[in-house]
CSV table of C-alpha atoms in Angstrom, one decimal:
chain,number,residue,atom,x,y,z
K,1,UNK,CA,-14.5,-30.5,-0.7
K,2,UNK,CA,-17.7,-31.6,-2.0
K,3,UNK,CA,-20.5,-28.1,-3.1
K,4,UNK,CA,-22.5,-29.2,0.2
K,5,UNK,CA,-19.8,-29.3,2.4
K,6,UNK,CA,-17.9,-26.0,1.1
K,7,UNK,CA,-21.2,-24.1,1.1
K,8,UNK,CA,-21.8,-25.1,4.9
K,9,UNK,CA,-17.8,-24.1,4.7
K,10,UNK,CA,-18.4,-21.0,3.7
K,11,UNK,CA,-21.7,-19.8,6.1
K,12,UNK,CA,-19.7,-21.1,8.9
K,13,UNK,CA,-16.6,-18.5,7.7
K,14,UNK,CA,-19.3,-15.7,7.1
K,15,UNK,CA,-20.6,-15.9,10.4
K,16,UNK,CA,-17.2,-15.5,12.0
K,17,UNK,CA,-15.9,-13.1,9.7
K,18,UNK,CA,-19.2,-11.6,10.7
K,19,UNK,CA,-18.0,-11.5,14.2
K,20,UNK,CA,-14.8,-10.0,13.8
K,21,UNK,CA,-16.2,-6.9,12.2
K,22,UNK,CA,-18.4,-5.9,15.2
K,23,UNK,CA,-17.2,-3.3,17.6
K,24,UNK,CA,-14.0,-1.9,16.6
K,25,UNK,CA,-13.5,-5.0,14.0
K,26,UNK,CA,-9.8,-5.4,13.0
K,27,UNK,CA,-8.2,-2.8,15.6
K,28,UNK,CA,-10.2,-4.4,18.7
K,29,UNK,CA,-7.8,-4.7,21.2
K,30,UNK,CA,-9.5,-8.2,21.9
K,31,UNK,CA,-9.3,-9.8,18.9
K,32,UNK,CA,-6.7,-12.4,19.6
K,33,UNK,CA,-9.5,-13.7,22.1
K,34,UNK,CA,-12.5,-13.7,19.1
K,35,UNK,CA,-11.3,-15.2,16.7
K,36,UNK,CA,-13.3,-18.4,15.1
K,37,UNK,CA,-11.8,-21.9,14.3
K,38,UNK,CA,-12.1,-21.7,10.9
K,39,UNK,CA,-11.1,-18.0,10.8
K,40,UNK,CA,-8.0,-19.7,12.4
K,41,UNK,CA,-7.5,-22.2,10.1
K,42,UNK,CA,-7.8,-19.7,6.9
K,43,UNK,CA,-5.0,-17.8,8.8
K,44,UNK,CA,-3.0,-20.5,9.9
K,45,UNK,CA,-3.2,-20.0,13.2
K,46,UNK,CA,-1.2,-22.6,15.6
K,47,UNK,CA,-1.9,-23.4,18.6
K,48,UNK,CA,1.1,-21.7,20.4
K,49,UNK,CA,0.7,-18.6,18.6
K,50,UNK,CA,1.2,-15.6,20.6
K,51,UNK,CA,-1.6,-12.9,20.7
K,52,UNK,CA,0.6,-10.5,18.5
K,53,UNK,CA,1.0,-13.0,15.6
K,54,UNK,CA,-2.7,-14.5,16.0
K,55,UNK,CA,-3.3,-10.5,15.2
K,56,UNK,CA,-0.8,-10.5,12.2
K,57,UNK,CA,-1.9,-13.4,10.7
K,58,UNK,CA,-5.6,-12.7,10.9
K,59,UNK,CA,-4.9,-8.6,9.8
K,60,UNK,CA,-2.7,-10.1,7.0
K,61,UNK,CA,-5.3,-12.7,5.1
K,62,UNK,CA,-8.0,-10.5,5.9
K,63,UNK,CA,-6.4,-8.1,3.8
K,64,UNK,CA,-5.0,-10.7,1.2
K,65,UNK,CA,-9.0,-11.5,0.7
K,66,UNK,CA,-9.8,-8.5,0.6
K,67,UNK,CA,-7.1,-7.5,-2.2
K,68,UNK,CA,-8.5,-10.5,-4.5
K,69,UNK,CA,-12.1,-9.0,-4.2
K,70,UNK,CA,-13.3,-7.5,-7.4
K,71,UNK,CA,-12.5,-3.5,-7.5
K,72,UNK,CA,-15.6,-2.1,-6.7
K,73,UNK,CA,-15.6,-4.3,-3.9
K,74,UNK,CA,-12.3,-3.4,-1.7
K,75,UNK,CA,-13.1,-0.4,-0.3
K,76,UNK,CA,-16.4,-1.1,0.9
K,77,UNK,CA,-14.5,-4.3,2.5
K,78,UNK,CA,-12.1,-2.5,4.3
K,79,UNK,CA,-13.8,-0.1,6.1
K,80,UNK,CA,-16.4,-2.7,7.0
K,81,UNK,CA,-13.7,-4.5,9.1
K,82,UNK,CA,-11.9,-1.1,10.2
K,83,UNK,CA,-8.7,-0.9,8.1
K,84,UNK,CA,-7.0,2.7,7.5
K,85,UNK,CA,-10.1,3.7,10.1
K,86,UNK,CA,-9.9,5.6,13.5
K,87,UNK,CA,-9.2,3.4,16.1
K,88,UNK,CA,-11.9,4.2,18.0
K,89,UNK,CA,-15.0,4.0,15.4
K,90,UNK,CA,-17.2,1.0,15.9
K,91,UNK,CA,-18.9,-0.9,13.1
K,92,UNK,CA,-22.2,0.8,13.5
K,93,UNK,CA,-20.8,4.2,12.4
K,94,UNK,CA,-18.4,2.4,9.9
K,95,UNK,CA,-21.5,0.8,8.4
K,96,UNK,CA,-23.0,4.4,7.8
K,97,UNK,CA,-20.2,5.3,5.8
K,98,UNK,CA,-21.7,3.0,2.8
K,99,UNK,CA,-24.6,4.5,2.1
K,100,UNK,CA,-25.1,7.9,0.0
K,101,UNK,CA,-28.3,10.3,-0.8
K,102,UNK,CA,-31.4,8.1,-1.0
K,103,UNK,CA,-29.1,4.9,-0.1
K,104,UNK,CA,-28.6,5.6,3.1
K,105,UNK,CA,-30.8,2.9,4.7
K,106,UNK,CA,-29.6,0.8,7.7
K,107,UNK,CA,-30.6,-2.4,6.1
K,108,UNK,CA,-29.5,-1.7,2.5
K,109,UNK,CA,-25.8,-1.1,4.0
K,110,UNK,CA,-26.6,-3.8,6.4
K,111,UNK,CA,-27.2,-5.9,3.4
K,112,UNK,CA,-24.1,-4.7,1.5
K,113,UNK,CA,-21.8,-5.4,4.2
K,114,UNK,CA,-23.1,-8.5,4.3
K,115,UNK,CA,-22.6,-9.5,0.6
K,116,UNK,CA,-18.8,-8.2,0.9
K,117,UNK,CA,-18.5,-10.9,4.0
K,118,UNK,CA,-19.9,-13.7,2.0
K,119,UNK,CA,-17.7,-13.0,-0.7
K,120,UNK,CA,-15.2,-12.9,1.0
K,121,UNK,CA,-15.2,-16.1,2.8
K,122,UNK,CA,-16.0,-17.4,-0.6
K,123,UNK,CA,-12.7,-16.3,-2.1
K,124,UNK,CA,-10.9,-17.6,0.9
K,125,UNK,CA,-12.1,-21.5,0.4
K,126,UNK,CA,-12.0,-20.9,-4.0
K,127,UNK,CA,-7.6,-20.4,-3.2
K,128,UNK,CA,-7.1,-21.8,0.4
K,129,UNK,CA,-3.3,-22.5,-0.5
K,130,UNK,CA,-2.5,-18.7,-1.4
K,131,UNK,CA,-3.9,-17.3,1.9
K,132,UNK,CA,-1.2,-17.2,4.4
K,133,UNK,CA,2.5,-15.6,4.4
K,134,UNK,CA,4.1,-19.3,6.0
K,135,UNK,CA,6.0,-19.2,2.9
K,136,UNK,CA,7.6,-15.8,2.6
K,137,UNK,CA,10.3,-14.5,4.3
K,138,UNK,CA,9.5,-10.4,3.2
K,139,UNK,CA,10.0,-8.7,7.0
K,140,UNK,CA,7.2,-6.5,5.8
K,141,UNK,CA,4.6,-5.0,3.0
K,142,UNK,CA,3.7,-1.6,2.3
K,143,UNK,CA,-0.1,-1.3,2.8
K,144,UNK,CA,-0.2,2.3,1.5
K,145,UNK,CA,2.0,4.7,-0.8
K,146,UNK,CA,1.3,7.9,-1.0
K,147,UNK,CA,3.1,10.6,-3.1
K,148,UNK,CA,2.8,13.9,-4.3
K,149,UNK,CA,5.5,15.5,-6.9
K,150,UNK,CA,4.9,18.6,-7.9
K,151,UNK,CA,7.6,20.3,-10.6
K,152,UNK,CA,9.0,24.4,-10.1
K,153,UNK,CA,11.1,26.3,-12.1
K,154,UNK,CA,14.4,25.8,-9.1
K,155,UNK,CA,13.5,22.0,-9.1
K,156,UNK,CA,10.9,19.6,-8.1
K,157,UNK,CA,9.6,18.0,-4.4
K,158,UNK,CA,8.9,14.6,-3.9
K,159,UNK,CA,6.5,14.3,-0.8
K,160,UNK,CA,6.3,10.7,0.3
K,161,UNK,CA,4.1,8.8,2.9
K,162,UNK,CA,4.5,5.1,3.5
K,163,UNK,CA,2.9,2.7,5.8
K,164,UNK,CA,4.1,-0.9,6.4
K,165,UNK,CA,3.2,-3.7,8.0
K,166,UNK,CA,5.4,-6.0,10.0
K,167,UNK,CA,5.4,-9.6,9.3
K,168,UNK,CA,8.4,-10.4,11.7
K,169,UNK,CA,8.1,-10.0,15.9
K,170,UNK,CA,11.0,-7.1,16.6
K,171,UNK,CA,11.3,-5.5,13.1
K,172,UNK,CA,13.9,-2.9,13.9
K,173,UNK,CA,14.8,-1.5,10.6
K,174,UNK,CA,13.4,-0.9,6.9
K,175,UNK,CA,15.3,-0.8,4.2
K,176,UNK,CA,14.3,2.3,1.6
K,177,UNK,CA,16.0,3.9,-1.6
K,178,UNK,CA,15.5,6.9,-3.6
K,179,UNK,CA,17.2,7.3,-7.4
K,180,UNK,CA,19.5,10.3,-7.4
K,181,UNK,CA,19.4,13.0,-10.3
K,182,UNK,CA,23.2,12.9,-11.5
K,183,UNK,CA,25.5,9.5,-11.2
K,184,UNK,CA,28.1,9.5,-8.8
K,185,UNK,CA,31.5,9.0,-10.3
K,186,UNK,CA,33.9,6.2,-9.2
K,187,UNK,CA,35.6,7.0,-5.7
K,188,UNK,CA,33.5,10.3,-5.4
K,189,UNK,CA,32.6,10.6,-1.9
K,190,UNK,CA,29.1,9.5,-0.9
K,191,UNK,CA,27.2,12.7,-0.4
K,192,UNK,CA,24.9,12.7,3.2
K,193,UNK,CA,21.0,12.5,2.6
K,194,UNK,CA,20.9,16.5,3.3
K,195,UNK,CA,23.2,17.1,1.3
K,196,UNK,CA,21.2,14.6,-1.4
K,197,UNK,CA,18.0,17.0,-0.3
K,198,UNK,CA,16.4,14.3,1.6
K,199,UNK,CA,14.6,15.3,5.1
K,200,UNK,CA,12.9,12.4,7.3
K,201,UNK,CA,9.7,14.8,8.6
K,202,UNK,CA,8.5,11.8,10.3
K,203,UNK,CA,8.6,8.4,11.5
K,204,UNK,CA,12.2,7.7,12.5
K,205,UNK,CA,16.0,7.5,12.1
K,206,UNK,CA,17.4,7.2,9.1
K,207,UNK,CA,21.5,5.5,9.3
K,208,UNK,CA,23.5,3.3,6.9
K,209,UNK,CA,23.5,5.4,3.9
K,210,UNK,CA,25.1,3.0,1.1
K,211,UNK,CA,25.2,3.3,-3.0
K,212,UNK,CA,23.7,0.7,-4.5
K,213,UNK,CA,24.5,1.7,-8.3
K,214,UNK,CA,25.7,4.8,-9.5
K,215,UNK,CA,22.2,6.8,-9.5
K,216,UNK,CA,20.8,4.9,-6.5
K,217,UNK,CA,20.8,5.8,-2.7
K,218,UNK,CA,19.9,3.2,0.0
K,219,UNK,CA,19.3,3.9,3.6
K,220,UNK,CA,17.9,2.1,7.0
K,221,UNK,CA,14.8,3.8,8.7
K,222,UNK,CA,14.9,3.0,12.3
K,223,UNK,CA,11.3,3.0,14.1
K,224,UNK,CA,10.9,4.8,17.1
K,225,UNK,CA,10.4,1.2,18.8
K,226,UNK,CA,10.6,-2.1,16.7
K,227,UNK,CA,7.4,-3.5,15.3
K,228,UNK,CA,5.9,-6.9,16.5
K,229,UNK,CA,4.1,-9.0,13.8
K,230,UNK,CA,1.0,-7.1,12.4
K,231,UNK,CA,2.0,-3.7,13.5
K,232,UNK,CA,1.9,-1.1,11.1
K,233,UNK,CA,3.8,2.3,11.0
K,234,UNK,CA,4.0,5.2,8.7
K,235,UNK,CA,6.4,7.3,7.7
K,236,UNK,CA,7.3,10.6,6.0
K,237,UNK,CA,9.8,11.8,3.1
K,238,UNK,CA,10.7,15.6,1.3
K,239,UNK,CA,13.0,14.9,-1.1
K,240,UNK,CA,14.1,18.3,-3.0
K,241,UNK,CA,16.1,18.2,-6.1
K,242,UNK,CA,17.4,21.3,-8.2
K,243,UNK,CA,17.2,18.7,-11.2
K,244,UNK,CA,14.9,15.2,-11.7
K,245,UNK,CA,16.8,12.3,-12.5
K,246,UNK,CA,14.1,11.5,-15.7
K,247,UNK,CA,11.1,12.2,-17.5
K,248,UNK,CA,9.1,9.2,-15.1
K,249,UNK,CA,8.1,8.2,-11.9
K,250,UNK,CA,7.9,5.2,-10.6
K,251,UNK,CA,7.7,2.7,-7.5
K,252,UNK,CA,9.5,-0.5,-8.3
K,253,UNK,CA,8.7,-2.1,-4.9
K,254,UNK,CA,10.6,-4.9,-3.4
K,255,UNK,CA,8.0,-6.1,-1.3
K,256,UNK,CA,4.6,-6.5,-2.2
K,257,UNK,CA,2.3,-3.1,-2.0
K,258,UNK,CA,-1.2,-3.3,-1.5
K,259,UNK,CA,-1.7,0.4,-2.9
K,260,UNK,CA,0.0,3.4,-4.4
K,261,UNK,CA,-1.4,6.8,-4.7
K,262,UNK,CA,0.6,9.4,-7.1
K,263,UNK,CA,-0.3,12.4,-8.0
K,264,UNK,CA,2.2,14.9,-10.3
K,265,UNK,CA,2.1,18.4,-10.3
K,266,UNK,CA,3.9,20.1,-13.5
K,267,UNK,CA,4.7,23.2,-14.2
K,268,UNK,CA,2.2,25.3,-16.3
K,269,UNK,CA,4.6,27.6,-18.1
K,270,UNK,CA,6.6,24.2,-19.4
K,271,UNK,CA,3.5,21.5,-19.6
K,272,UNK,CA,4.7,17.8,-21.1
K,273,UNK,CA,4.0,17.0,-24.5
K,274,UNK,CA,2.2,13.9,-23.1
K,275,UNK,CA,2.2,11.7,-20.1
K,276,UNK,CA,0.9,8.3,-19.5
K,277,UNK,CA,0.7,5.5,-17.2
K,278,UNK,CA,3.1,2.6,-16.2
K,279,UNK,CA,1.4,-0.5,-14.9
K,280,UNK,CA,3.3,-3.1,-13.8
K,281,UNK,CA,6.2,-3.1,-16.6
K,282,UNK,CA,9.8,-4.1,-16.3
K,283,UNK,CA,11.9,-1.5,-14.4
K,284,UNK,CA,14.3,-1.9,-17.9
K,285,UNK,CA,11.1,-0.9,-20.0
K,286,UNK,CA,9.8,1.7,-17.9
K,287,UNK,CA,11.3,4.8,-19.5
K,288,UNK,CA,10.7,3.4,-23.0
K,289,UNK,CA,8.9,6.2,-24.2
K,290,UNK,CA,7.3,4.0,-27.4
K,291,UNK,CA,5.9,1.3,-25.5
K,292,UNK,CA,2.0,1.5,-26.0
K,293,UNK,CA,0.0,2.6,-22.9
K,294,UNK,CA,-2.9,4.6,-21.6
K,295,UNK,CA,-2.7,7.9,-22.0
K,296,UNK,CA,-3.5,10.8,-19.4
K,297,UNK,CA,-4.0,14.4,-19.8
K,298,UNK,CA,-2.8,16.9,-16.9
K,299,UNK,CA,-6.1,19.1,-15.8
K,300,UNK,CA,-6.2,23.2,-15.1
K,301,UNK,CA,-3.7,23.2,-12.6
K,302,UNK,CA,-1.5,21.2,-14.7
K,303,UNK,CA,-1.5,17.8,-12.1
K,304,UNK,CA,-2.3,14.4,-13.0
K,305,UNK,CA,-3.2,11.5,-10.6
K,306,UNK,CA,-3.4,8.0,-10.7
K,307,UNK,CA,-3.4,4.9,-8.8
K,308,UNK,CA,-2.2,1.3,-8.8
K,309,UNK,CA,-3.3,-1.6,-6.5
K,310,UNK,CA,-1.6,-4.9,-5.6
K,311,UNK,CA,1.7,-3.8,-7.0
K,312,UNK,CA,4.1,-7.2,-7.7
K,313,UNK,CA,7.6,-7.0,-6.3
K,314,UNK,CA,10.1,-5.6,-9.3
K,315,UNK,CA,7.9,-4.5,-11.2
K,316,UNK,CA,7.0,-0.6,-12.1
K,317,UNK,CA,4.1,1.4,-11.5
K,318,UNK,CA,4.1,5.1,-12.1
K,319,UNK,CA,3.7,7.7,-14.5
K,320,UNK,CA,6.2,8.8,-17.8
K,321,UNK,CA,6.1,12.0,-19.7
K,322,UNK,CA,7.6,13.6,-22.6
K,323,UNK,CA,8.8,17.4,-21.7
K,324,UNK,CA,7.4,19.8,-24.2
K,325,UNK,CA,9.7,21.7,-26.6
């Protein structure tokens, strides 16, 4: 594509893109209806597509584009189109979220959100090839991770929220795992997940407990209903354990993530010696303790928190700590 040609490219993409974000943007129950002919041909969008997967595959490279977008850049991105916002809020009040203190001017954000488009539909013709999910045959993604693990004298509490997205039409199950804090011994009985201290709060049925190694638990999550392409759901985790399994934490996902959240809580009266941050290591390195990385200090109330975005399947984000003597 010749610089004229992808530059009349491009302000055609903006213009649609700038279409798509009106209104409720993303979450518009219309959308299947709005969507442009380039916009379709960034998303690879057939012909006999159902509405459901013309949704998926334009919520999906949306937020590929979006994820490729320089930091500083993603947030404003997302909630310009209406990702992770109530269903209900239009762009208008979206686009007063941008501004703050003396910012706050309808045609500076107006002029922001507008940059963020035209970036965006310049990322999507500088990598056309890597924009669609044709080629992968993940069921779904994890569009957010959030956990919180905060450390007692009788044991510690995982709190987990996940949300995924569907890439399949009828996803029925989702496969999870959680590391356990003692091995199990050959031909020891599989313990249940209460008795492991696991409790689903929210977001389905959990069947098919099954060891995968000797310190790992996997499990199915049932949805309430299945998902169809492009549908997201969310669900909840307590995990309570009288003992942690070892001095890290870490998600190691098997399917991509688009962002984790983790925040530790220790406990004051025995604080770590140190702690710092995995990012995107080898599960096999991640509890080496002398591998050089950023450091992090817990503050007053003894918790660290960090975050990771664009996690790569199999490898390890998280945090690692020394205990203190």
């Amino acid at each position: 594509m010749d610089q004229v040609a992808a530059g009349t490219k491009i302000e055609e993409l903006s213009a649609e893109l700038k279409a798509l974000r009106k209104g409720l943007g993303i979450q518009a129950p219309n959308l299947p209806q709005h969507v442009g002919v380039l916009l379709r041909q960034v998303c690879g969008i057939e012909a006999d597509d159902s509405p459901g997967t013309v949704r998926g595959k334009v919520d999906e490279t949306v937020r590929s584009l979006i994820t490729r977008l320089p930091e500083s850049q993603r947030k404003a991105a997302r909630l310009i189109f209406g990702f992770d916002t109530p269903a209900d809020q239009r762009y208008t009040d979206r686009l007063m979220q941008l501004g703050t203190g003396a910012d706050r001017n309808v045609r500076t954000m107006q002029r922001r959100a507008d940059d963020v488009v035209r970036l965006i539909a310049e990322t999507a013709y500088a990598a056309p090839g890597r924009l669609t999910h044709a080629g992968r045959k993940d069921p779904w993604h994890t569009s957010a991770l959030a956990v919180r693990l905060t450390f007692a004298e009788t044991g510690a509490e995982v709190f987990e929220t996940r949300r995924i997205i569907s890439h399949v039409d009828g996803l029925e199950e989702i496969e999870h795992s959680v590391s356990l804090a003692r091995p199990l011994q050959p031909g020891q009985p599989l313990p249940t997940l209460e008795g492991l201290g696991i409790d689903v709060v929210a977001g389905g049925e959990v069947h098919s407990e099954r060891m995968v190694s000797s310190t790992r638990v996997a499990f199915r999550l049932r949805p309430p209903r299945p998902l169809d392409t492009g549908e997201q759901h969310e669900f909840f985790f307590r995990i309570r354990v009288d003992e942690f399994p070892s001095p890290f934490y870490c998600c190691t996902p098997e399917y991509p993530c688009e962002s984790f959240d983790l925040n530790v809580r220790f406990d004051r009266r025995h604080p770590p010696s140190r702690v710092w941050r995995i990012d995107g290591e080898f599960s096999k390195d991640a509890e080496d303790p002398l591998a050089p990385r950023k450091p992090l200090w817990p503050d007053n109330a003894g918790e660290v928190h960090t975050s990771f975005h664009d996690l790569e399947p199999a490898r390890s984000y998280g945090l690692g700590w020394q205990p203190g003597g």
